[in-house]
Tab-separated table of C-alpha atoms in Angstrom:
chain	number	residue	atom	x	y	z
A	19	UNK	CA	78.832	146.935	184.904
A	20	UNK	CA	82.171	146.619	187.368
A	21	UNK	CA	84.846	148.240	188.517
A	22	UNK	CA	88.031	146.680	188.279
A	23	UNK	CA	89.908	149.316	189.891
A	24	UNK	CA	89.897	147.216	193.071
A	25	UNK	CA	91.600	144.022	191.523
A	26	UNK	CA	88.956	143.524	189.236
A	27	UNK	CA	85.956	141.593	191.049
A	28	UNK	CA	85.518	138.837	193.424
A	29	UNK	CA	83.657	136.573	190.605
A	30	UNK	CA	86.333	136.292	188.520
A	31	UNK	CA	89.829	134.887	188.586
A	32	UNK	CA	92.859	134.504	186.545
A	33	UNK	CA	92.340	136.531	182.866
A	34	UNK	CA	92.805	134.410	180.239
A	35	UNK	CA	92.575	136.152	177.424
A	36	UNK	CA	93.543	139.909	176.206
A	37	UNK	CA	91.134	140.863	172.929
A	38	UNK	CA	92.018	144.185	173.061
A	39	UNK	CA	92.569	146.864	174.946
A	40	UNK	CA	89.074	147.692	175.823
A	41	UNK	CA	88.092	143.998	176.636
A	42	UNK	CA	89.483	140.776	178.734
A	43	UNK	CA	87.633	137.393	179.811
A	44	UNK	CA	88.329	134.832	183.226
A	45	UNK	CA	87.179	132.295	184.468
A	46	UNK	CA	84.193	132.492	186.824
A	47	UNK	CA	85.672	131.761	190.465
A	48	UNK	CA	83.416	129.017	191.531
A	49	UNK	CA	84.119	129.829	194.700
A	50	UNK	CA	82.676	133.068	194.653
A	51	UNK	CA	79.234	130.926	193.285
A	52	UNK	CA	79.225	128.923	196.191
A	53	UNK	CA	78.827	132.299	197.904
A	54	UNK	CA	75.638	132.662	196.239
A	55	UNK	CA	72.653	130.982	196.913
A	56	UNK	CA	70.118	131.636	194.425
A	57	UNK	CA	66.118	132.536	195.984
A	58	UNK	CA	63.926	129.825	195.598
A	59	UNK	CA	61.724	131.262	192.914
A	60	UNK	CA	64.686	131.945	190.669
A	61	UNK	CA	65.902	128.556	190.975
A	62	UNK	CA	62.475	127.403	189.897
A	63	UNK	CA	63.161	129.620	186.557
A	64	UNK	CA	64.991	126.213	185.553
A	65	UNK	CA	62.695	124.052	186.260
A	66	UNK	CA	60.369	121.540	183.733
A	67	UNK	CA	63.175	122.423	181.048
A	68	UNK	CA	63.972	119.560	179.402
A	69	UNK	CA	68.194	118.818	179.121
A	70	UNK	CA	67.509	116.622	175.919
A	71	UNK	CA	69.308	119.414	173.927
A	72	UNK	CA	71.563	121.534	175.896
A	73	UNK	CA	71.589	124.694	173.367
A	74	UNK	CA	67.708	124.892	173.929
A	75	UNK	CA	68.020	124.295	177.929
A	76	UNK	CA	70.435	127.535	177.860
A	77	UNK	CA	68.140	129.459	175.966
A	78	UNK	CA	65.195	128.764	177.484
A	79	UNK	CA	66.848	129.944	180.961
A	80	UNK	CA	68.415	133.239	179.289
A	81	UNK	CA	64.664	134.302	177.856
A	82	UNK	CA	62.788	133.387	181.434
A	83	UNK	CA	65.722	135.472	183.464
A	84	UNK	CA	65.216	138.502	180.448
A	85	UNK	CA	60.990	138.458	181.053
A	86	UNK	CA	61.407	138.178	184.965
A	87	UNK	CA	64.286	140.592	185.901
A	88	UNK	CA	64.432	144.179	185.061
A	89	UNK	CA	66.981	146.864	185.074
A	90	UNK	CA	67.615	148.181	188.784
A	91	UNK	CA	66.404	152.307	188.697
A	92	UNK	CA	69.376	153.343	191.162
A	93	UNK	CA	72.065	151.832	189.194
A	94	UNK	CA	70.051	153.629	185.888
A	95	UNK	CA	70.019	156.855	187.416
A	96	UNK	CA	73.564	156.577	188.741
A	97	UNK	CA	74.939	156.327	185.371
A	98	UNK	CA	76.116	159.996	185.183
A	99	UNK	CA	77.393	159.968	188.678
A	100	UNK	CA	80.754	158.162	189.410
A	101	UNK	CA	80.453	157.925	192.570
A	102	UNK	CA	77.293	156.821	192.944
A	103	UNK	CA	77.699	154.455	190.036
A	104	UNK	CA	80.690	152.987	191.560
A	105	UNK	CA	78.378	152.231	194.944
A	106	UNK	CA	75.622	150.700	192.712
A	107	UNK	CA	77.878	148.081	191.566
A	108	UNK	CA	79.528	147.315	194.319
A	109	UNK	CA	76.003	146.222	195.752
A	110	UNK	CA	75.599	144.408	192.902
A	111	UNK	CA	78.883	142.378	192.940
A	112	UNK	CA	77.837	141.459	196.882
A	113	UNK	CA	77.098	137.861	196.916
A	114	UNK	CA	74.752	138.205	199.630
A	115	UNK	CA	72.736	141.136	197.559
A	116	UNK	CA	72.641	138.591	194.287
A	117	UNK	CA	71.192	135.770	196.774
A	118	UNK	CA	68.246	138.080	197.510
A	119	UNK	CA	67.485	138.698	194.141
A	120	UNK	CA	63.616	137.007	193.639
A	121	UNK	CA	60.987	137.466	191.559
A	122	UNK	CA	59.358	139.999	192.907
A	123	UNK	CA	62.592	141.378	193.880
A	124	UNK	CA	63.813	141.776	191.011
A	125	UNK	CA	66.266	144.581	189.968
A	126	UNK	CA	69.917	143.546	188.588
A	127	UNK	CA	72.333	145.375	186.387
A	128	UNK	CA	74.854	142.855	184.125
A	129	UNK	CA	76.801	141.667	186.880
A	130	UNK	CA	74.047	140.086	188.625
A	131	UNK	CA	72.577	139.010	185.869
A	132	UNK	CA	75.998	137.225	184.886
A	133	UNK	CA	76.393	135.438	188.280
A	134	UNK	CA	72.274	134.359	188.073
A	135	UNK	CA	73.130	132.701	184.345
A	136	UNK	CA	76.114	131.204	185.345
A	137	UNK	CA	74.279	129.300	188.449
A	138	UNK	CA	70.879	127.988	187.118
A	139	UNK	CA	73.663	127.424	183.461
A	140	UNK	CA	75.788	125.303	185.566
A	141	UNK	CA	72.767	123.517	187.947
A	142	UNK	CA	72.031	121.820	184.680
A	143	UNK	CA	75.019	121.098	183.299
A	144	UNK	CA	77.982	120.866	185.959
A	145	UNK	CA	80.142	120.352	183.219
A	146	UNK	CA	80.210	123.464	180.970
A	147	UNK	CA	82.268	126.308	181.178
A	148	UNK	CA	81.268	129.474	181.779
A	149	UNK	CA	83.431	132.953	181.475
A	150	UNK	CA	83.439	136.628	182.263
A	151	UNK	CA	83.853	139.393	179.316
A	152	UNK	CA	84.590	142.568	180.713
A	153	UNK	CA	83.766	145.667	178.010
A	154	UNK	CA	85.278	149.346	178.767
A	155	UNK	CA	82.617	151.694	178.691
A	156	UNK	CA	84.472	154.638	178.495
A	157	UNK	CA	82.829	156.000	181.993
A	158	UNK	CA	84.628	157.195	185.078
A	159	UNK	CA	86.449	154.920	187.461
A	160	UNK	CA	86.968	152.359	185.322
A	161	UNK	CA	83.298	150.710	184.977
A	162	UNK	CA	83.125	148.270	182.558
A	163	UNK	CA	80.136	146.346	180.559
A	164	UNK	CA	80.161	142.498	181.709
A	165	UNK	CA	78.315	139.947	179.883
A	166	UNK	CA	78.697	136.008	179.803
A	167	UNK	CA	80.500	133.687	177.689
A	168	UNK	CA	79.360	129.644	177.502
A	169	UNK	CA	80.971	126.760	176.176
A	170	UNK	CA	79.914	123.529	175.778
A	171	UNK	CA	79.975	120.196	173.794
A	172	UNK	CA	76.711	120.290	172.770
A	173	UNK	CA	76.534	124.103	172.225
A	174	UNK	CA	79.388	125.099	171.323
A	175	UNK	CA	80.742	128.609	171.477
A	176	UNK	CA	78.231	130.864	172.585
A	177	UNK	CA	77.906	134.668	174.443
A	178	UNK	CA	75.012	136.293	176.758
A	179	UNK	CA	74.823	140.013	176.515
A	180	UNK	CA	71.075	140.929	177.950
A	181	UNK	CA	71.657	144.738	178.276
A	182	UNK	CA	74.042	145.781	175.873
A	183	UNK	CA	71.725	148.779	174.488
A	184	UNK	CA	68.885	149.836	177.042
A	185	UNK	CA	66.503	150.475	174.173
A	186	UNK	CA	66.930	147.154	172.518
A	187	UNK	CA	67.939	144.875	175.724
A	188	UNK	CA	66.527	141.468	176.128
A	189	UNK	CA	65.121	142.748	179.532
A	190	UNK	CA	62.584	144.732	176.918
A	191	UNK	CA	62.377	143.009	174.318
A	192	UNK	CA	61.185	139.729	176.209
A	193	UNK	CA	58.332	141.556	177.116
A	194	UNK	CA	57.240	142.901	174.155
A	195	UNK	CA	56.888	138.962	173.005
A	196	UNK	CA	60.373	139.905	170.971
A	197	UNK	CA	62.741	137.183	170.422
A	198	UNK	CA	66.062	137.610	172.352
A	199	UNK	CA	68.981	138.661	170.033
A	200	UNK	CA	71.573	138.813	173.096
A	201	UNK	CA	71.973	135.054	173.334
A	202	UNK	CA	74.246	134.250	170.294
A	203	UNK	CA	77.136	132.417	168.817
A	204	UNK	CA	80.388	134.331	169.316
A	205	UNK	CA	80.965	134.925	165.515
A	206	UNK	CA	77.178	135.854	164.751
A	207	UNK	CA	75.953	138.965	163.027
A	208	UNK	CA	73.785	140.887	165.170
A	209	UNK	CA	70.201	140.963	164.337
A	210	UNK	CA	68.114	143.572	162.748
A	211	UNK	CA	66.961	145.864	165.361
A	212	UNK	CA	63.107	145.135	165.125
A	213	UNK	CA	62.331	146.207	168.702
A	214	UNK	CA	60.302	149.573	166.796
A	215	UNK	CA	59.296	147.548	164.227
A	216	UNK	CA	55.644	149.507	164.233
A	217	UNK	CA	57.112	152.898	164.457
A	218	UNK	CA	59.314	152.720	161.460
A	219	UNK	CA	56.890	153.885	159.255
A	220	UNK	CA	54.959	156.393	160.881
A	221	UNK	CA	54.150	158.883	158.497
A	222	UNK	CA	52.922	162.133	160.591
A	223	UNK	CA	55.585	163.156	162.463
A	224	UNK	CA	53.355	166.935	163.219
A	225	UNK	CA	50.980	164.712	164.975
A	226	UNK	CA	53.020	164.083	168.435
A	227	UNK	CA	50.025	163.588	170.641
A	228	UNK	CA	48.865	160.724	168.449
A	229	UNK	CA	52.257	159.118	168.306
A	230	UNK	CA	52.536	159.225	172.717
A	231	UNK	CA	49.287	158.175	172.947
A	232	UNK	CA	50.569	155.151	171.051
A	233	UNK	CA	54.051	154.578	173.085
A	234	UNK	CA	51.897	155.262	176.200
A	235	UNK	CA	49.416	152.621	175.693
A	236	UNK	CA	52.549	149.922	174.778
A	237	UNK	CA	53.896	151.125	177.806
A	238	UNK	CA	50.882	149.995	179.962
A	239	UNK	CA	49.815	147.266	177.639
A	240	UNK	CA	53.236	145.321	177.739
A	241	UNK	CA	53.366	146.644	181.657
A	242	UNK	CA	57.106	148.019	180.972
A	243	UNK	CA	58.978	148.691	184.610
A	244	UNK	CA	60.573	151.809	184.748
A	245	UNK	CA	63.238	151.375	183.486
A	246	UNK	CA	62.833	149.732	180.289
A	247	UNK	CA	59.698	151.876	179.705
A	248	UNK	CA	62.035	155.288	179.922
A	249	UNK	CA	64.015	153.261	177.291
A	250	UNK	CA	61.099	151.860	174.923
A	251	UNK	CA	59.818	155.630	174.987
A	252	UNK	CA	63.333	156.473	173.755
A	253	UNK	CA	64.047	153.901	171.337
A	254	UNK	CA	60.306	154.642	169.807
A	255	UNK	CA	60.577	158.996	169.664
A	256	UNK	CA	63.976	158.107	168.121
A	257	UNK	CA	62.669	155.943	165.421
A	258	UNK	CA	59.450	157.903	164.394
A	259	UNK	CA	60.638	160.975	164.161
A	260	UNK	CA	64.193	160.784	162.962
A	261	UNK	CA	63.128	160.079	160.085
A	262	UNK	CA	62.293	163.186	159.116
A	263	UNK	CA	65.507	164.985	160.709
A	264	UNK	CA	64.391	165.344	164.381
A	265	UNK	CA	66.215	164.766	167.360
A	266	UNK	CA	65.609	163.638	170.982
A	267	UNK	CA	68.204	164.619	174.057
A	268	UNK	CA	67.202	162.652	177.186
A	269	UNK	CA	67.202	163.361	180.990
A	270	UNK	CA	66.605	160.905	183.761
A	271	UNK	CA	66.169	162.081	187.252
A	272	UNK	CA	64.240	160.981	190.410
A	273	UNK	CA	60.611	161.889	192.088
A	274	UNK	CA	59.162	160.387	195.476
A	275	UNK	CA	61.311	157.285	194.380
A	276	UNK	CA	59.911	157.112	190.419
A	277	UNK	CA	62.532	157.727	187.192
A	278	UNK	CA	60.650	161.078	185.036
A	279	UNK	CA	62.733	161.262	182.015
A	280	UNK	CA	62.697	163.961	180.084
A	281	UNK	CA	62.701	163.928	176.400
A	282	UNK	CA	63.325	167.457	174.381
A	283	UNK	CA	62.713	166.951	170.497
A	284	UNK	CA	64.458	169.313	168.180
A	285	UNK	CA	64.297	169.796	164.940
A	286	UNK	CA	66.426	170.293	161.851
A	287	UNK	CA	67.873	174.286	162.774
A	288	UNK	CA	68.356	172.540	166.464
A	289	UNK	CA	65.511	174.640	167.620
A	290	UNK	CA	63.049	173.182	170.789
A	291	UNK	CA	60.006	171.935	169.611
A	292	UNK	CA	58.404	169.653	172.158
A	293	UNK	CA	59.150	168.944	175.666
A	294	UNK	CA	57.742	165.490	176.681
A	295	UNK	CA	58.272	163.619	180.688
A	296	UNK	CA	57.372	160.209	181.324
A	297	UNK	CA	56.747	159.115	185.187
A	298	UNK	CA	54.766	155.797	185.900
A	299	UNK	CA	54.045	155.107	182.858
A	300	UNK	CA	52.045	158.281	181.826
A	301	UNK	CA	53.675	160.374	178.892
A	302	UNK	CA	53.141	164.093	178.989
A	303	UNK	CA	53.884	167.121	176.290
A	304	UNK	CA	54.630	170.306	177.779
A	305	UNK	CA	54.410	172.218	174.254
């Protein structure tokens, strides 16, 4: 996300192009990516890629930056909170703060993300052009959604949107062994959300402690960071029980420096009926 209350952001440059009122695209500033100088385990993220055929090169790089960054907890948990929001992504707009960014030091929200693409993108091919979409959110101070635009001879015409949904980003999906649906031609449909494939058809929605015993041990098995597992728990309750009218209301707060989200199920008369946390992992009813 970004604020472009302050003259838009350092990483981009002249707008080139007005789709609408709630979106624009520019240029990356390739100065600004001269700023950045990407840690030596996420340049290796390119490496033994073959450039035979560009369109595979770029994809390959988008799915190994999806399975080996994850969604940064502050900047989750800041969502509700201008202020702090606005501070999250400044820190992520900071070239020096997107040059620290490792594997094992791995938190990023989109604009990172963006500026990460666009390098290791551009280390292989110097010649393709790379651009900015900015997306209105509708949250305070202006924050807006930023994902990546590529063109290219070989590739044509083609967007990279990791974390437009938190329960069906590429961030999660690439490690439930998921194919990425956020890499995609400009003009293509989106894909059948299949990231609850196994959930659709659960068939005994009275049986709760069953069904988080099952989210739980995807959770662990798939070893889902916080973020993306307060998500997948979401996304999953969601698809099992709506079926049969239910609802879940989420809240995300902080404990000793781990996300708890709360999930409250209600039923069809909006009544309570379960009261579920999830912190490291572990899923817990209250009811």
């Amino acid at each position: 996300m970004l604020n472009i209350n302050n003259n838009s952001s350092e990483a981009l440059s002249h707008c080139n192009e007005d789709l609408s009122s709630s979106q624009s695209v520019y240029k990356i500033d390739t100065k600004f990516l001269e700023q950045v100088s990407l840690d030596p385990s996420i340049k290796d993220l390119a490496s033994n890629i073959d450039k035979f055929d560009s369109l595979v090169t770029v994809s390959k790089i988008y799915h190994r930056l999806c399975k080996t960054l994850r969604y940064d907890q502050a900047a989750f948990l800041s969502l509700g909170n201008g202020a702090k929001l606005i501070h999250e992504v400044d820190k992520h707009r900071d070239p020096r703060f997107i040059s620290q960014v490792s594997i094992d030091r791995n938190e990023v929200i989109c604009n990172d993300f963006s500026v990460i693409f666009a390098k290791l993108a551009l280390s292989m091919f110097p010649n393709m052009l790379l651009s900015i979409r900015e997306t209105y959110t509708g949250m305070s101070n202006d924050v807006m959604h930023i994902s990546s635009i590529v063109d290219g001879t070989d590739i044509g015409h083609l967007e990279a949107d990791p974390l437009a949904s938190f329960t069906r980003s590429d961030f999660l999906r690439a490690r439930l062994g998921l194919l990425p649906i956020g890499l995609r031609s400009a003009n293509a449909s989106i894909s059948p959300d299949d990231t609850y494939y196994k959930y659709h058809n659960w068939n005994d929605p009275s049986n709760l402690d069953k069904l988080l015993e099952i989210i739980q041990e995807d959770i662990r098995s798939f070893e889902l960071p916080a973020v993306e597992a307060a998500s997948f728990a979401k996304g999953a309750l969601r698809t099992a029980i709506g079926r049969v009218g239910y609802k879940v209301r989420v809240s995300n707060c902080e404990h000793d420096n781990n996300l708890v989200s709360t999930y409250t199920l209600t039923g069809l008369s909006n009544e309570e009926i379960s009261k579920i946390s999830l912190s490291e992992g572990a899923l817990k009813n209250f009811n």
